[in-house]
Every structure is written in C-alpha cells, then in structure tokens.
PDB file of C-alpha atoms in Angstrom:
ATOM      1  CA  MET A 253    -179.955  55.116 -91.985  1.00  0.00           C
ATOM      2  CA  ASP A 254    -177.507  57.893 -92.792  1.00  0.00           C
ATOM      3  CA  GLU A 255    -174.584  55.683 -91.788  1.00  0.00           C
ATOM      4  CA  TRP A 256    -175.743  52.999 -94.267  1.00  0.00           C
ATOM      5  CA  ARG A 257    -175.943  55.612 -97.006  1.00  0.00           C
ATOM      6  CA  ILE A 258    -172.417  56.827 -96.253  1.00  0.00           C
ATOM      7  CA  VAL A 259    -170.993  53.296 -96.225  1.00  0.00           C
ATOM      8  CA  CYS A 260    -172.702  52.378 -99.500  1.00  0.00           C
ATOM      9  CA  ARG A 261    -171.737  55.637-101.163  1.00  0.00           C
ATOM     10  CA  GLY A 262    -168.149  55.170-100.074  1.00  0.00           C
ATOM     11  CA  GLY A 263    -165.901  52.380-101.163  1.00  0.00           C
ATOM     12  CA  VAL A 264    -167.709  49.395 -99.667  1.00  0.00           C
ATOM     13  CA  HIS A 265    -170.589  49.035-102.146  1.00  0.00           C
ATOM     14  CA  GLN A 266    -168.598  50.144-105.173  1.00  0.00           C
ATOM     15  CA  GLY A 267    -165.647  47.955-104.203  1.00  0.00           C
ATOM     16  CA  TYR A 268    -167.900  44.921-103.891  1.00  0.00           C
ATOM     17  CA  GLU A 269    -169.403  45.546-107.338  1.00  0.00           C
ATOM     18  CA  ARG A 270    -165.973  45.902-108.922  1.00  0.00           C
ATOM     19  CA  HIS A 271    -164.708  42.775-107.184  1.00  0.00           C
ATOM     20  CA  ARG A 272    -167.741  40.753-108.282  1.00  0.00           C
ATOM     21  CA  TRP A 273    -167.423  41.967-111.873  1.00  0.00           C
ATOM     22  CA  LEU A 274    -163.705  41.149-111.933  1.00  0.00           C
ATOM     23  CA  LEU A 275    -164.312  37.589-110.717  1.00  0.00           C
ATOM     24  CA  LEU A 276    -167.173  37.119-113.157  1.00  0.00           C
ATOM     25  CA  SER A 277    -165.174  38.410-116.114  1.00  0.00           C
ATOM     26  CA  CYS A 278    -162.168  36.218-115.255  1.00  0.00           C
ATOM     27  CA  TYR A 279    -164.457  33.198-115.039  1.00  0.00           C
ATOM     28  CA  PHE A 280    -166.050  33.885-118.425  1.00  0.00           C
ATOM     29  CA  LEU A 281    -162.712  34.662-120.083  1.00  0.00           C
ATOM     30  CA  ALA A 282    -161.263  31.389-118.790  1.00  0.00           C
ATOM     31  CA  LEU A 283    -164.248  29.509-120.204  1.00  0.00           C
ATOM     32  CA  ILE A 284    -163.843  31.278-123.549  1.00  0.00           C
ATOM     33  CA  LEU A 285    -160.151  30.372-123.703  1.00  0.00           C
ATOM     34  CA  LEU A 286    -160.870  26.750-122.790  1.00  0.00           C
ATOM     35  CA  SER A 287    -163.715  26.317-125.257  1.00  0.00           C
ATOM     36  CA  LYS A 288    -162.793  24.634-128.521  1.00  0.00           C
ATOM     37  CA  SER A 289    -165.448  26.074-130.817  1.00  0.00           C
ATOM     38  CA  ALA A 290    -166.072  29.594-132.042  1.00  0.00           C
ATOM     39  CA  LEU A 291    -169.803  29.259-131.352  1.00  0.00           C
ATOM     40  CA  ALA A 292    -169.196  28.401-127.690  1.00  0.00           C
ATOM     41  CA  SER A 293    -166.826  31.364-127.362  1.00  0.00           C
ATOM     42  CA  THR A 294    -169.416  33.691-128.883  1.00  0.00           C
ATOM     43  CA  VAL A 295    -172.160  32.441-126.570  1.00  0.00           C
ATOM     44  CA  LEU A 296    -169.929  32.816-123.501  1.00  0.00           C
ATOM     45  CA  LEU A 297    -168.878  36.321-124.533  1.00  0.00           C
ATOM     46  CA  LYS A 298    -172.526  37.324-124.964  1.00  0.00           C
ATOM     47  CA  ALA A 299    -173.329  35.858-121.530  1.00  0.00           C
ATOM     48  CA  MET A 300    -170.490  37.880-119.997  1.00  0.00           C
ATOM     49  CA  VAL A 301    -171.807  41.120-121.525  1.00  0.00           C
ATOM     50  CA  ASN A 302    -175.347  40.331-120.337  1.00  0.00           C
ATOM     51  CA  ALA A 303    -174.076  39.627-116.814  1.00  0.00           C
ATOM     52  CA  TYR A 304    -172.283  42.976-116.792  1.00  0.00           C
ATOM     53  CA  ASP A 305    -175.501  44.717-117.881  1.00  0.00           C
ATOM     54  CA  VAL A 306    -177.455  43.024-115.068  1.00  0.00           C
ATOM     55  CA  ILE A 307    -174.867  44.051-112.477  1.00  0.00           C
ATOM     56  CA  SER A 308    -174.881  47.643-113.785  1.00  0.00           C
ATOM     57  CA  VAL A 309    -178.693  47.860-113.728  1.00  0.00           C
ATOM     58  CA  ASN A 310    -178.869  46.439-110.202  1.00  0.00           C
ATOM     59  CA  ARG A 311    -176.218  48.898-109.033  1.00  0.00           C
ATOM     60  CA  GLY A 312    -178.188  51.767-110.563  1.00  0.00           C
ATOM     61  CA  LYS A 313    -181.350  50.627-108.779  1.00  0.00           C
ATOM     62  CA  LEU A 314    -179.509  50.496-105.448  1.00  0.00           C
ATOM     63  CA  ASP A 315    -178.023  53.963-105.986  1.00  0.00           C
ATOM     64  CA  HIS A 316    -181.506  55.293-106.807  1.00  0.00           C
ATOM     65  CA  LYS A 317    -182.941  53.783-103.599  1.00  0.00           C
ATOM     66  CA  LEU A 318    -180.137  55.314-101.545  1.00  0.00           C
ATOM     67  CA  ASP A 319    -180.820  58.759-103.006  1.00  0.00           C
ATOM     68  CA  ALA A 320    -184.517  58.590-102.083  1.00  0.00           C
TER      69      ALA A 320
END
C-alpha cells in the first residue's frame, strides 16, 4: 500500500491528470474555434470549465483517500 501511495504522490498520478486536462482543453478549444455561433462557443467554454472543476474535485478526493 505504501508503494501505491508513493507512486500516486509522485509524478504518475499528477502527470496523468495534467495530460488528461491538456487533451480535454485542446478538444474544447478546437470545438470553440470551429463553431460558427457565439452561443455555441459560450456553451463549449462553460463545458470546458465544468470539466476542469470535475477533474479537480476528483483529484482532491483521491489525494484525500491517499492521506487516510
């Protein structure tokens, strides 16, 4: 169990979260640039921010479980 904690606290878990967020943000930004209307761009931008919040909350929950 201690090895799992060390791996997750190191670069593996944090690197995965950063990589996932980077891919997600590039995807949403591409959709925003390709959309023709301002309303669609606004909705996509809001979805991107919400996705980032979900990833951050889930990461915080995992960090809390690892500390326990």
